[in-house]
Coordinates of C-alpha atoms in Angstrom, one line a residue:
M1 CA 23.2 -38.5 31.8
S2 CA 21.0 -41.0 30.0
K3 CA 19.4 -40.6 26.6
T4 CA 16.4 -42.1 24.8
T5 CA 17.1 -44.6 22.1
A6 CA 15.1 -46.2 19.3
S7 CA 14.9 -49.4 21.3
D8 CA 12.4 -47.9 23.8
P9 CA 9.1 -49.8 23.9
A10 CA 6.2 -48.4 22.0
P11 CA 3.9 -46.2 24.1
S12 CA 0.6 -47.6 25.3
P13 CA -2.7 -45.9 24.3
A14 CA -2.8 -44.3 27.8
E15 CA 0.7 -42.9 27.3
D16 CA -0.3 -41.5 23.9
Q17 CA -3.2 -39.7 25.4
D18 CA -0.9 -38.4 28.1
L19 CA 1.6 -37.0 25.5
G20 CA -1.3 -35.5 23.5
A21 CA -2.4 -33.6 26.6
A22 CA 1.1 -32.3 27.1
G23 CA 1.3 -31.0 23.6
S24 CA -2.2 -29.5 23.5
Q25 CA -3.0 -25.9 22.8
L26 CA 0.4 -25.2 21.3
S27 CA -1.6 -23.5 18.6
T28 CA -4.9 -21.6 18.4
A29 CA -5.8 -23.2 15.1
P30 CA -9.4 -24.5 15.5
K31 CA -10.1 -28.2 15.4
E32 CA -11.8 -29.3 12.3
D33 CA -14.3 -32.1 13.3
L34 CA -16.0 -33.9 10.4
P35 CA -19.7 -33.1 10.4
N36 CA -22.1 -35.9 11.0
L37 CA -23.0 -36.4 7.4
P38 CA -26.0 -38.7 7.9
A39 CA -27.7 -36.1 10.1
L40 CA -27.0 -33.2 7.7
G41 CA -30.0 -30.9 7.2
V42 CA -30.4 -27.2 6.4
I43 CA -28.7 -26.3 9.7
G44 CA -26.0 -29.0 9.2
W45 CA -25.2 -27.8 5.7
A46 CA -25.1 -24.2 7.0
R47 CA -22.6 -25.2 9.7
W48 CA -20.5 -27.1 7.1
F49 CA -20.4 -24.1 4.8
W50 CA -19.5 -21.8 7.7
R51 CA -16.7 -24.2 8.8
Q52 CA -15.4 -24.3 5.2
L53 CA -15.6 -20.5 4.8
T54 CA -13.8 -19.8 8.1
S55 CA -11.0 -22.4 7.5
M56 CA -7.5 -21.2 7.0
R57 CA -7.2 -23.0 3.6
V58 CA -10.3 -21.1 2.2
A59 CA -9.0 -17.8 3.6
L60 CA -5.7 -18.4 1.8
L61 CA -7.5 -19.4 -1.4
L62 CA -9.6 -16.2 -1.3
L63 CA -6.5 -14.1 -0.7
L64 CA -4.9 -15.7 -3.7
L65 CA -8.0 -15.1 -5.8
L66 CA -8.0 -11.4 -4.7
S67 CA -4.4 -11.1 -5.8
L68 CA -5.1 -12.7 -9.1
G69 CA -8.2 -10.6 -9.6
A70 CA -6.1 -7.4 -9.2
I71 CA -3.9 -8.4 -12.1
P72 CA -6.4 -7.3 -14.8
G73 CA -6.8 -4.0 -13.0
S74 CA -3.1 -3.4 -13.6
L75 CA -2.9 -4.6 -17.2
I76 CA -6.2 -3.4 -18.6
P77 CA -7.2 0.3 -18.8
Q78 CA -9.6 1.2 -16.1
S79 CA -12.5 3.6 -16.6
G80 CA -12.0 5.2 -13.2
V81 CA -8.4 6.0 -14.1
D82 CA -8.2 6.9 -17.8
E83 CA -11.4 7.0 -19.9
T84 CA -9.5 7.9 -23.0
K85 CA -7.4 4.7 -22.9
V86 CA -10.5 2.7 -22.3
A87 CA -12.2 4.3 -25.3
D88 CA -9.1 3.7 -27.5
F89 CA -8.9 0.0 -26.4
R90 CA -12.6 -0.5 -27.2
K91 CA -12.1 1.1 -30.6
S92 CA -9.0 -1.0 -31.4
H93 CA -10.4 -4.3 -30.0
E94 CA -14.2 -4.2 -30.6
T95 CA -14.9 -7.9 -29.9
L96 CA -12.5 -8.2 -26.9
G97 CA -13.7 -4.9 -25.6
D98 CA -17.3 -6.2 -25.5
I99 CA -16.1 -9.3 -23.6
Y100 CA -14.1 -7.2 -21.1
D101 CA -17.1 -4.9 -20.6
K102 CA -19.4 -7.9 -19.8
L103 CA -16.8 -9.3 -17.4
G104 CA -16.3 -6.0 -15.7
L105 CA -12.6 -5.9 -16.5
F106 CA -12.7 -2.1 -17.3
H107 CA -13.7 -1.5 -13.7
V108 CA -12.2 -4.4 -11.8
Y109 CA -12.3 -3.0 -8.3
G110 CA -15.9 -2.1 -8.6
S111 CA -17.1 -5.3 -10.3
V112 CA -19.5 -7.7 -8.7
W113 CA -17.0 -10.7 -8.7
F114 CA -14.2 -8.7 -7.2
S115 CA -16.5 -7.3 -4.5
A116 CA -17.8 -10.9 -3.8
I117 CA -14.2 -12.2 -3.3
Y118 CA -13.4 -9.2 -1.1
I119 CA -16.5 -9.6 1.1
L120 CA -16.0 -13.4 1.5
L121 CA -12.4 -12.9 2.5
F122 CA -13.4 -10.3 5.0
I123 CA -16.0 -12.7 6.5
S124 CA -13.6 -15.6 6.5
L125 CA -10.9 -13.7 8.3
I126 CA -13.3 -12.5 11.0
G127 CA -14.6 -16.1 11.4
C128 CA -11.0 -17.3 11.8
I129 CA -9.9 -14.6 14.2
V130 CA -12.7 -14.4 16.7
P131 CA -12.6 -18.0 18.1
R132 CA -8.8 -18.1 17.9
T133 CA -8.6 -14.8 19.9
W134 CA -10.8 -16.1 22.7
Q135 CA -8.8 -19.4 22.8
F136 CA -5.5 -17.5 23.0
V137 CA -6.9 -15.3 25.8
G138 CA -7.9 -18.5 27.6
Q139 CA -4.4 -19.9 27.2
L140 CA -2.8 -16.7 28.6
R141 CA -5.1 -16.8 31.6
G142 CA -4.3 -20.5 32.2
R143 CA -1.1 -22.3 33.1
P144 CA 1.1 -24.7 31.2
P145 CA -0.1 -28.3 31.4
G146 CA 1.5 -30.7 33.8
A147 CA 4.3 -33.1 32.8
P148 CA 3.4 -36.4 31.1
K149 CA 4.2 -39.6 33.1
R150 CA 7.0 -40.7 30.8
L151 CA 9.1 -37.7 29.8
N152 CA 11.5 -39.9 27.9
R153 CA 8.8 -40.3 25.2
L154 CA 9.2 -36.7 24.2
P155 CA 11.4 -35.8 21.2
A156 CA 14.0 -34.0 23.4
H157 CA 14.8 -35.3 26.9
T158 CA 17.6 -35.9 29.3
T159 CA 18.0 -37.3 32.9
W160 CA 20.5 -37.6 35.7
R161 CA 20.8 -38.5 39.4
T162 CA 21.7 -35.9 42.0
T163 CA 22.3 -35.7 45.7
A164 CA 20.2 -32.6 45.9
E165 CA 16.7 -32.7 47.4
P166 CA 13.7 -32.7 44.9
E167 CA 12.5 -29.4 46.4
Q168 CA 15.8 -27.8 45.8
V169 CA 15.8 -29.0 42.2
H170 CA 12.2 -27.6 41.7
Q171 CA 13.2 -24.3 43.2
A172 CA 16.3 -24.0 41.1
A173 CA 14.3 -25.0 37.9
L174 CA 11.6 -22.5 38.7
A175 CA 14.2 -19.7 39.1
L176 CA 16.1 -20.7 36.0
L177 CA 13.0 -20.9 33.7
K178 CA 11.5 -17.7 34.9
K179 CA 14.9 -16.0 34.4
R180 CA 14.7 -17.3 30.8
R181 CA 11.2 -15.7 30.5
F182 CA 9.3 -18.9 30.6
R183 CA 5.9 -19.0 32.3
A184 CA 6.6 -21.6 35.0
H185 CA 4.8 -23.2 37.9
L186 CA 5.0 -26.4 40.0
A187 CA 2.5 -29.0 39.0
G188 CA 2.7 -32.1 41.1
D189 CA 6.2 -33.6 41.1
A190 CA 7.4 -31.5 38.2
V191 CA 7.9 -27.9 37.1
A192 CA 5.9 -27.1 33.9
A193 CA 7.0 -24.1 31.8
E194 CA 6.0 -22.6 28.5
K195 CA 7.5 -19.9 26.2
G196 CA 6.8 -18.4 22.8
Y197 CA 3.3 -17.1 23.1
V198 CA 4.3 -14.2 20.8
R199 CA 4.1 -16.7 18.0
E200 CA 0.4 -17.0 18.3
L201 CA 0.0 -13.3 19.1
G202 CA 1.9 -12.6 15.9
N203 CA -0.4 -14.9 14.0
L204 CA -3.5 -13.1 15.3
V205 CA -1.9 -9.7 14.7
F206 CA -1.2 -10.7 11.1
H207 CA -4.9 -11.7 10.5
I208 CA -6.3 -8.6 12.3
A209 CA -3.9 -6.4 10.3
L210 CA -5.3 -8.0 7.1
I211 CA -8.8 -7.0 8.2
V212 CA -7.6 -3.4 9.0
M213 CA -6.1 -3.2 5.5
L214 CA -9.3 -4.5 3.8
V215 CA -11.4 -2.0 5.8
A216 CA -9.0 0.8 5.0
F217 CA -9.0 -0.1 1.3
A218 CA -12.8 -0.2 1.1
W219 CA -13.1 3.0 3.1
G220 CA -10.6 4.7 0.8
Q221 CA -12.3 3.6 -2.4
L222 CA -15.8 4.6 -1.2
Y223 CA -14.8 8.0 0.0
K224 CA -11.9 8.9 -2.2
S225 CA -11.7 11.9 -4.5
E226 CA -9.2 12.9 -7.2
G227 CA -9.2 16.0 -9.3
N228 CA -6.8 17.9 -11.6
K229 CA -6.3 21.6 -11.9
L230 CA -4.1 23.7 -14.2
V231 CA -2.9 26.9 -12.5
V232 CA -1.0 29.7 -14.3
E233 CA 1.5 31.8 -12.4
G234 CA -0.3 34.5 -10.5
Q235 CA -3.6 32.6 -10.4
G236 CA -5.1 30.5 -7.6
F237 CA -7.3 27.6 -6.8
S238 CA -10.0 26.9 -4.2
N239 CA -10.9 23.4 -3.3
T240 CA -14.5 23.3 -4.6
L241 CA -16.0 21.1 -7.3
T242 CA -16.5 24.0 -9.8
Q243 CA -12.8 24.8 -9.7
Y244 CA -11.5 21.5 -11.0
D245 CA -10.7 20.8 -14.7
D246 CA -11.7 17.2 -14.1
F247 CA -12.9 15.3 -11.1
K248 CA -13.8 11.8 -10.0
S249 CA -14.8 10.3 -6.7
G250 CA -16.0 7.2 -4.8
N251 CA -19.6 6.1 -4.5
L252 CA -20.1 7.5 -1.0
F253 CA -18.2 10.8 -1.5
T254 CA -20.1 14.1 -1.3
S255 CA -18.9 17.6 -1.8
D256 CA -19.1 18.2 1.9
D257 CA -16.2 15.8 2.3
L258 CA -13.8 18.2 0.5
V259 CA -11.2 19.6 2.8
P260 CA -11.5 23.4 2.7
F261 CA -8.3 25.1 1.5
S262 CA -7.0 27.4 -1.2
F263 CA -3.7 28.3 -2.7
N264 CA -2.0 30.7 -5.2
L265 CA 0.8 29.8 -7.6
K266 CA 3.4 32.5 -7.1
K267 CA 6.1 31.1 -9.3
F268 CA 7.1 27.8 -11.1
T269 CA 10.8 27.0 -11.5
G270 CA 12.1 24.4 -13.9
T271 CA 15.7 23.7 -14.7
Y272 CA 17.1 21.2 -17.2
E273 CA 20.3 19.3 -18.0
R274 CA 22.2 21.4 -20.6
T275 CA 24.8 18.9 -21.9
G276 CA 25.6 15.3 -22.0
P277 CA 23.4 12.2 -22.8
N278 CA 20.7 13.5 -20.5
K279 CA 20.4 16.8 -22.2
G280 CA 16.9 18.2 -21.6
T281 CA 16.1 16.1 -18.6
P282 CA 14.5 18.1 -15.8
R283 CA 16.7 18.7 -12.8
V284 CA 14.4 20.8 -10.7
Y285 CA 10.6 21.1 -10.8
K286 CA 9.1 23.1 -8.0
A287 CA 6.1 25.4 -7.5
D288 CA 6.1 28.1 -4.9
L289 CA 2.7 28.4 -3.3
T290 CA 0.8 30.6 -0.8
Y291 CA -1.9 28.5 0.8
S292 CA -4.4 28.7 3.6
A293 CA -6.3 25.9 5.3
G294 CA -9.9 26.4 6.3
P295 CA -12.1 29.3 5.5
Y296 CA -10.3 31.7 7.8
G297 CA -6.8 30.1 7.7
K298 CA -3.7 32.2 7.8
D299 CA -1.6 32.4 4.6
E300 CA 1.5 30.3 4.6
N301 CA 4.3 29.8 2.1
T302 CA 5.4 26.4 0.9
T303 CA 7.1 24.7 -2.0
V304 CA 5.6 21.7 -3.8
Q305 CA 8.0 19.4 -5.7
V306 CA 7.6 16.1 -7.5
N307 CA 6.9 13.4 -4.9
H308 CA 6.8 16.0 -2.2
P309 CA 3.1 17.0 -2.0
L310 CA 1.4 19.6 0.1
E311 CA -0.6 17.9 2.8
I312 CA -3.7 19.6 4.2
G313 CA -5.8 17.4 6.4
D314 CA -6.7 14.3 4.4
S315 CA -5.9 16.0 1.1
K316 CA -2.6 15.9 -0.8
V317 CA -1.7 18.3 -3.5
Y318 CA 0.8 16.8 -6.0
L319 CA 2.7 18.6 -8.7
V320 CA 2.1 16.5 -11.9
S321 CA 2.7 18.6 -15.0
H322 CA 4.1 21.8 -16.4
G323 CA 3.9 24.0 -19.5
Y324 CA 3.9 27.5 -20.8
A325 CA 1.2 30.2 -21.1
P326 CA 2.1 33.0 -23.5
V327 CA 0.5 36.4 -22.7
I328 CA -1.6 37.4 -25.7
T329 CA -3.4 40.7 -26.3
V330 CA -6.1 41.1 -28.9
R331 CA -7.4 44.5 -30.2
D332 CA -10.4 45.1 -32.4
A333 CA -10.7 47.2 -35.5
Q334 CA -10.9 50.4 -33.4
G335 CA -7.8 49.5 -31.3
K336 CA -9.8 48.5 -28.2
V337 CA -8.4 45.7 -26.1
V338 CA -10.9 42.9 -26.1
Y339 CA -8.6 40.1 -24.8
D340 CA -5.5 40.2 -22.6
D341 CA -4.6 37.1 -20.8
A342 CA -2.0 34.2 -20.4
V343 CA -3.1 31.3 -22.5
P344 CA -2.0 27.9 -21.2
L345 CA -0.9 25.5 -24.0
L346 CA -0.5 21.7 -23.7
P347 CA 2.9 20.1 -24.2
L348 CA 3.3 17.7 -27.1
D349 CA 6.8 16.3 -26.4
A350 CA 9.6 16.2 -23.9
N351 CA 10.9 19.6 -25.2
V352 CA 7.6 21.2 -24.4
T353 CA 6.5 21.9 -27.9
S354 CA 3.0 23.1 -27.2
S355 CA -0.4 23.7 -28.8
G356 CA -3.7 25.2 -27.9
V357 CA -6.3 27.8 -29.0
V358 CA -7.1 31.4 -28.1
K359 CA -10.8 32.2 -28.0
V360 CA -12.2 35.8 -28.0
L361 CA -15.8 35.3 -27.1
D362 CA -17.1 38.8 -26.1
G363 CA -16.5 42.4 -26.9
Y364 CA -15.0 42.1 -30.4
R365 CA -16.3 44.1 -33.4
N366 CA -14.9 43.9 -36.9
A367 CA -14.1 46.7 -39.3
Q368 CA -17.9 47.1 -40.1
G369 CA -18.8 47.3 -36.4
K370 CA -20.4 43.9 -36.4
K371 CA -20.1 41.6 -33.4
E372 CA -18.0 38.5 -34.1
Q373 CA -15.9 36.0 -32.2
L374 CA -12.3 35.3 -32.9
G375 CA -10.3 32.1 -32.7
F376 CA -6.6 31.4 -33.1
N377 CA -4.8 28.1 -33.4
A378 CA -1.6 28.5 -31.3
F379 CA 1.6 26.5 -31.7
F380 CA 4.5 27.4 -29.3
V381 CA 8.1 26.3 -29.0
P382 CA 10.2 27.5 -26.1
T383 CA 13.4 27.0 -28.1
F384 CA 13.1 27.7 -31.8
G385 CA 15.7 26.0 -34.0
G386 CA 15.3 28.7 -36.7
H387 CA 14.0 28.3 -40.2
A388 CA 17.1 26.4 -41.2
S389 CA 16.0 23.5 -38.9
G390 CA 13.1 22.9 -41.2
T391 CA 10.8 22.1 -38.4
M392 CA 8.5 23.9 -35.9
L393 CA 9.6 21.7 -33.0
S394 CA 11.3 22.9 -29.8
Q395 CA 15.0 22.0 -29.5
F396 CA 15.1 22.4 -25.7
P397 CA 12.4 22.7 -22.9
A398 CA 13.6 26.0 -21.4
L399 CA 12.7 29.4 -22.7
D400 CA 15.9 30.0 -24.7
S401 CA 14.3 31.2 -28.0
P402 CA 10.4 31.3 -27.7
V403 CA 8.3 31.5 -30.9
L404 CA 4.5 31.5 -31.2
A405 CA 2.8 30.5 -34.4
L406 CA -0.8 31.8 -34.8
S407 CA -3.5 31.1 -37.5
A408 CA -6.6 33.3 -37.3
Y409 CA -10.4 32.6 -37.7
H410 CA -13.5 34.7 -37.3
G411 CA -17.2 33.9 -36.9
D412 CA -19.2 31.9 -34.3
L413 CA -17.3 29.6 -31.9
G414 CA -20.5 27.9 -30.8
A415 CA -19.9 28.7 -27.2
D416 CA -23.5 29.8 -26.7
S417 CA -24.9 26.5 -27.9
G418 CA -25.0 25.0 -24.5
I419 CA -22.7 22.1 -25.5
P420 CA -19.5 21.9 -23.4
Q421 CA -16.3 22.7 -25.2
S422 CA -12.7 22.0 -24.5
V423 CA -10.6 25.1 -23.9
Y424 CA -7.8 23.6 -25.9
Q425 CA -9.8 22.9 -29.0
M426 CA -11.7 25.1 -31.4
D427 CA -15.0 24.2 -33.2
K428 CA -14.5 25.5 -36.8
T429 CA -17.9 24.6 -38.0
N430 CA -19.1 28.2 -38.1
M431 CA -15.7 29.8 -38.4
K432 CA -14.1 31.4 -41.4
E433 CA -10.4 31.7 -42.1
F434 CA -8.7 35.1 -42.3
K435 CA -7.0 35.1 -45.7
D436 CA -3.6 36.6 -46.5
S437 CA -2.6 38.4 -49.8
K438 CA -2.2 35.0 -51.5
G439 CA -5.7 33.8 -50.5
K440 CA -4.3 31.3 -48.0
L441 CA -4.9 30.9 -44.3
F442 CA -3.5 33.9 -42.5
K443 CA -0.8 32.8 -40.0
R444 CA 2.4 34.4 -38.6
L445 CA 5.4 33.5 -36.4
L446 CA 5.8 35.9 -33.5
R447 CA 8.5 36.4 -31.0
P448 CA 8.0 38.0 -27.6
G449 CA 6.9 41.6 -28.2
D450 CA 5.9 41.1 -31.8
S451 CA 2.4 42.0 -33.2
M452 CA 0.5 40.9 -36.3
T453 CA -2.3 43.0 -38.0
L454 CA -5.3 41.0 -39.1
P455 CA -6.4 41.4 -42.7
N456 CA -9.0 44.0 -43.8
G457 CA -8.4 46.1 -40.7
A458 CA -10.0 43.5 -38.4
G459 CA -7.6 44.3 -35.5
S460 CA -4.3 43.1 -34.2
V461 CA -2.7 40.4 -32.0
T462 CA 0.3 41.0 -29.8
F463 CA 2.6 38.3 -28.3
G464 CA 3.5 39.8 -24.9
K465 CA 7.1 40.0 -23.8
T466 CA 6.3 37.8 -20.8
V467 CA 5.8 34.1 -21.1
K468 CA 4.2 32.8 -18.0
E469 CA 4.5 29.2 -16.8
W470 CA 1.7 27.0 -15.5
A471 CA 1.7 23.9 -13.2
G472 CA -0.7 21.0 -13.2
F473 CA -1.8 19.9 -9.7
Q474 CA -3.6 16.7 -8.7
V475 CA -5.6 16.9 -5.5
V476 CA -6.0 13.5 -3.9
Q477 CA -8.2 12.9 -0.9
E478 CA -8.1 9.2 0.1
P479 CA -9.0 8.5 3.7
G480 CA -7.8 5.4 5.3
G481 CA -4.3 5.6 4.0
G482 CA -2.8 5.9 7.5
W483 CA -4.7 2.8 8.6
A484 CA -3.7 0.9 5.6
L485 CA 0.0 1.7 6.2
T486 CA -0.4 0.7 9.9
G487 CA -2.1 -2.5 8.9
A488 CA 0.7 -3.3 6.4
V489 CA 3.5 -2.7 9.0
A490 CA 1.6 -4.7 11.6
A491 CA 1.0 -7.6 9.2
I492 CA 4.7 -7.8 8.4
G493 CA 5.6 -7.7 12.1
G494 CA 3.0 -10.3 13.0
L495 CA 4.1 -12.6 10.1
A496 CA 7.7 -12.3 11.2
A497 CA 6.8 -13.3 14.7
S498 CA 4.7 -16.2 13.6
L499 CA 7.5 -17.5 11.4
F500 CA 10.6 -17.0 13.5
I501 CA 9.3 -17.5 17.1
Q502 CA 8.7 -21.1 18.2
R503 CA 6.3 -21.9 21.0
R504 CA 7.7 -24.6 23.2
R505 CA 7.3 -26.3 26.6
V506 CA 9.8 -27.6 29.1
W507 CA 9.2 -29.9 32.1
V508 CA 11.5 -30.7 35.0
R509 CA 10.7 -33.6 37.2
A510 CA 12.6 -34.4 40.4
V511 CA 11.6 -37.4 42.5
R512 CA 13.4 -39.5 45.0
G513 CA 14.5 -42.9 43.7
A514 CA 14.3 -46.3 45.4
D515 CA 17.9 -45.9 46.7
G516 CA 17.1 -42.5 48.2
V517 CA 18.9 -40.5 45.4
T518 CA 17.0 -37.8 43.5
V519 CA 16.3 -38.6 39.8
V520 CA 16.0 -35.5 37.6
E521 CA 14.2 -35.7 34.3
M522 CA 14.0 -32.8 31.8
A523 CA 12.1 -32.8 28.5
G524 CA 11.1 -30.3 25.9
L525 CA 8.3 -30.1 23.3
G526 CA 7.8 -27.7 20.4
R527 CA 4.9 -27.0 18.1
S528 CA 7.0 -28.3 15.2
E529 CA 10.2 -30.2 14.8
S530 CA 13.1 -27.8 15.3
A531 CA 16.7 -27.9 16.4
K532 CA 16.0 -25.0 18.8
V533 CA 14.1 -27.2 21.3
P534 CA 16.9 -29.7 21.9
E535 CA 19.6 -27.0 21.9
E536 CA 17.6 -24.9 24.4
L537 CA 16.9 -27.9 26.6
G538 CA 20.6 -28.9 26.6
D539 CA 21.5 -25.3 27.6
L540 CA 19.0 -25.3 30.4
A541 CA 20.0 -28.8 31.6
G542 CA 23.6 -27.8 31.7
I543 CA 22.9 -24.8 34.0
L544 CA 20.6 -26.8 36.2
Y545 CA 23.2 -29.6 36.4
D546 CA 25.6 -27.1 37.8
Q547 CA 23.1 -26.4 40.6
A548 CA 22.2 -30.0 41.2
P549 CA 25.3 -31.9 40.2
G550 CA 25.1 -35.6 39.3
A551 CA 25.5 -38.4 41.9
P552 CA 27.6 -41.6 41.2
D553 CA 25.7 -44.4 39.4
P554 CA 24.7 -47.2 41.7
D555 CA 26.7 -49.9 39.9
D556 CA 29.8 -47.6 39.4
P557 CA 32.9 -49.0 41.1
A558 CA 33.5 -45.6 42.5
D559 CA 30.6 -46.3 44.9
S560 CA 32.6 -49.0 46.7
P561 CA 33.9 -48.0 50.2
D562 CA 37.2 -49.7 49.4
T563 CA 37.8 -47.4 46.4
D564 CA 38.7 -43.8 46.7
Q565 CA 36.6 -41.7 44.4
E566 CA 38.7 -39.4 42.3
P567 CA 37.4 -35.9 41.4
G568 CA 35.6 -35.5 38.2
T569 CA 34.2 -39.1 38.0
E570 CA 30.6 -37.9 38.1
T571 CA 28.7 -38.2 34.8
P572 CA 29.0 -34.8 33.1
V573 CA 26.1 -33.2 31.2
P574 CA 26.8 -33.4 27.4
A575 CA 27.2 -30.1 25.6
E576 CA 23.9 -30.6 23.7
G577 CA 22.1 -31.8 26.8
A578 CA 19.3 -33.5 24.8
E579 CA 18.6 -35.6 21.9
Q580 CA 15.8 -35.2 19.3

């Protein structure tokens, strides 16, 4: 079997054109013709700009800019995520805060410059994909191009002589190539075959998947909603705007987009590591719920745990926080109950040391029968270390030794002023302290079941024997998440196909030589230099050689009638079968 060597003469221009046609359309990348600069006008410049925008290098540049633009959104506090951190940053860095504000770095994903990059990338990808898709469809409907005149000019080639007829070689080559999943047909005196279309399909799938991800991301940002709700055991929640403690949404979101559902918190369970270096670390956080989907849905039981949300339609209900809600009963001077409820307190540390306020707004009358409002600062520790510990901090997050500290005030809480107030803070502007016998602020430490009597017969406060627990839920509604996941998976699959699958062509020519013996030529061509094409060609040539074995060389002494030909003198096909 003969091989091409470096001493082969240089190809003529006609042969170069022939080889170019053989290797054409191995890719769907658009040809970038230089514009006719002297004739550029408004239309010419518009075409030039469009070609630049839809080129692959610009698409990659925009994708890089989009990735770089997302970095500030991860490092700098965002107004749509945590307004408190943004306010703290501005307070600590006044000059830098003003610069960030002007550059839109506190709301990166809604800024003008980020949106511009996003939209340009979207347009660029569409401009790249549409023509390549039509070109790829045209290639699928067409046939592999015919063989060039000189196959020995291709990077991988081999040839041998055989006694088989050219038609037999063609049929054997067609059957072999089709068995190896090549698209093959007879074109003139050669069989033309092609394989690896999945490479270009993967390339197109990757870019289409990027568009799907961009659309899903934009859709999710415009129509998303996110709200938080604190629910005490025994209480419930209905998915309406008025029920949320705080709520934020996308620009196109409306209240009608909320998924209708409701749930009740039956019980919260939290267990903690008791010993070892991880003492106090939560082991189990779970909330047992009864929920119903839709206005007339049937009640169902479920358990929500950390990272295992309740999914109802497009909404997901996450368990995000936990705390305690002591049950407090307040009586007025006549012994009438004016307040009896569980008061949720906010944790201050990992051991759930908590604080908050108790506000008695209506129904209270003092010893003189005058209407007033009561306020109590509350400080709660689930595990009290005792007076010997010298600190009012919890020693463990479970309810091992709960203690409630209360300090009392009376007067006007300002709840009727029309100014919104936090349920966890108390406005003391118009409030007066209850004084103890020493003239100091009246305060007491209470254990479950204990009561304290307010000075001057103003009433009493009882710390109930039951300490309820509360759970904080985050309700997230972000449409397009499924599409984004599908796009990401498709993008990975398409990228893998475009990287690891090589598109290549194989030609098999069989013609009768001047001495009447059939000459077989095989050659392969890939989109890029790769060892796979020569190896595959060698494998195919070896199989085809077995079906069309080699004939003796004309000047071989074994051809002489006076010499007996011994078995095995035919030129064998090398193991590689081709040379690059």
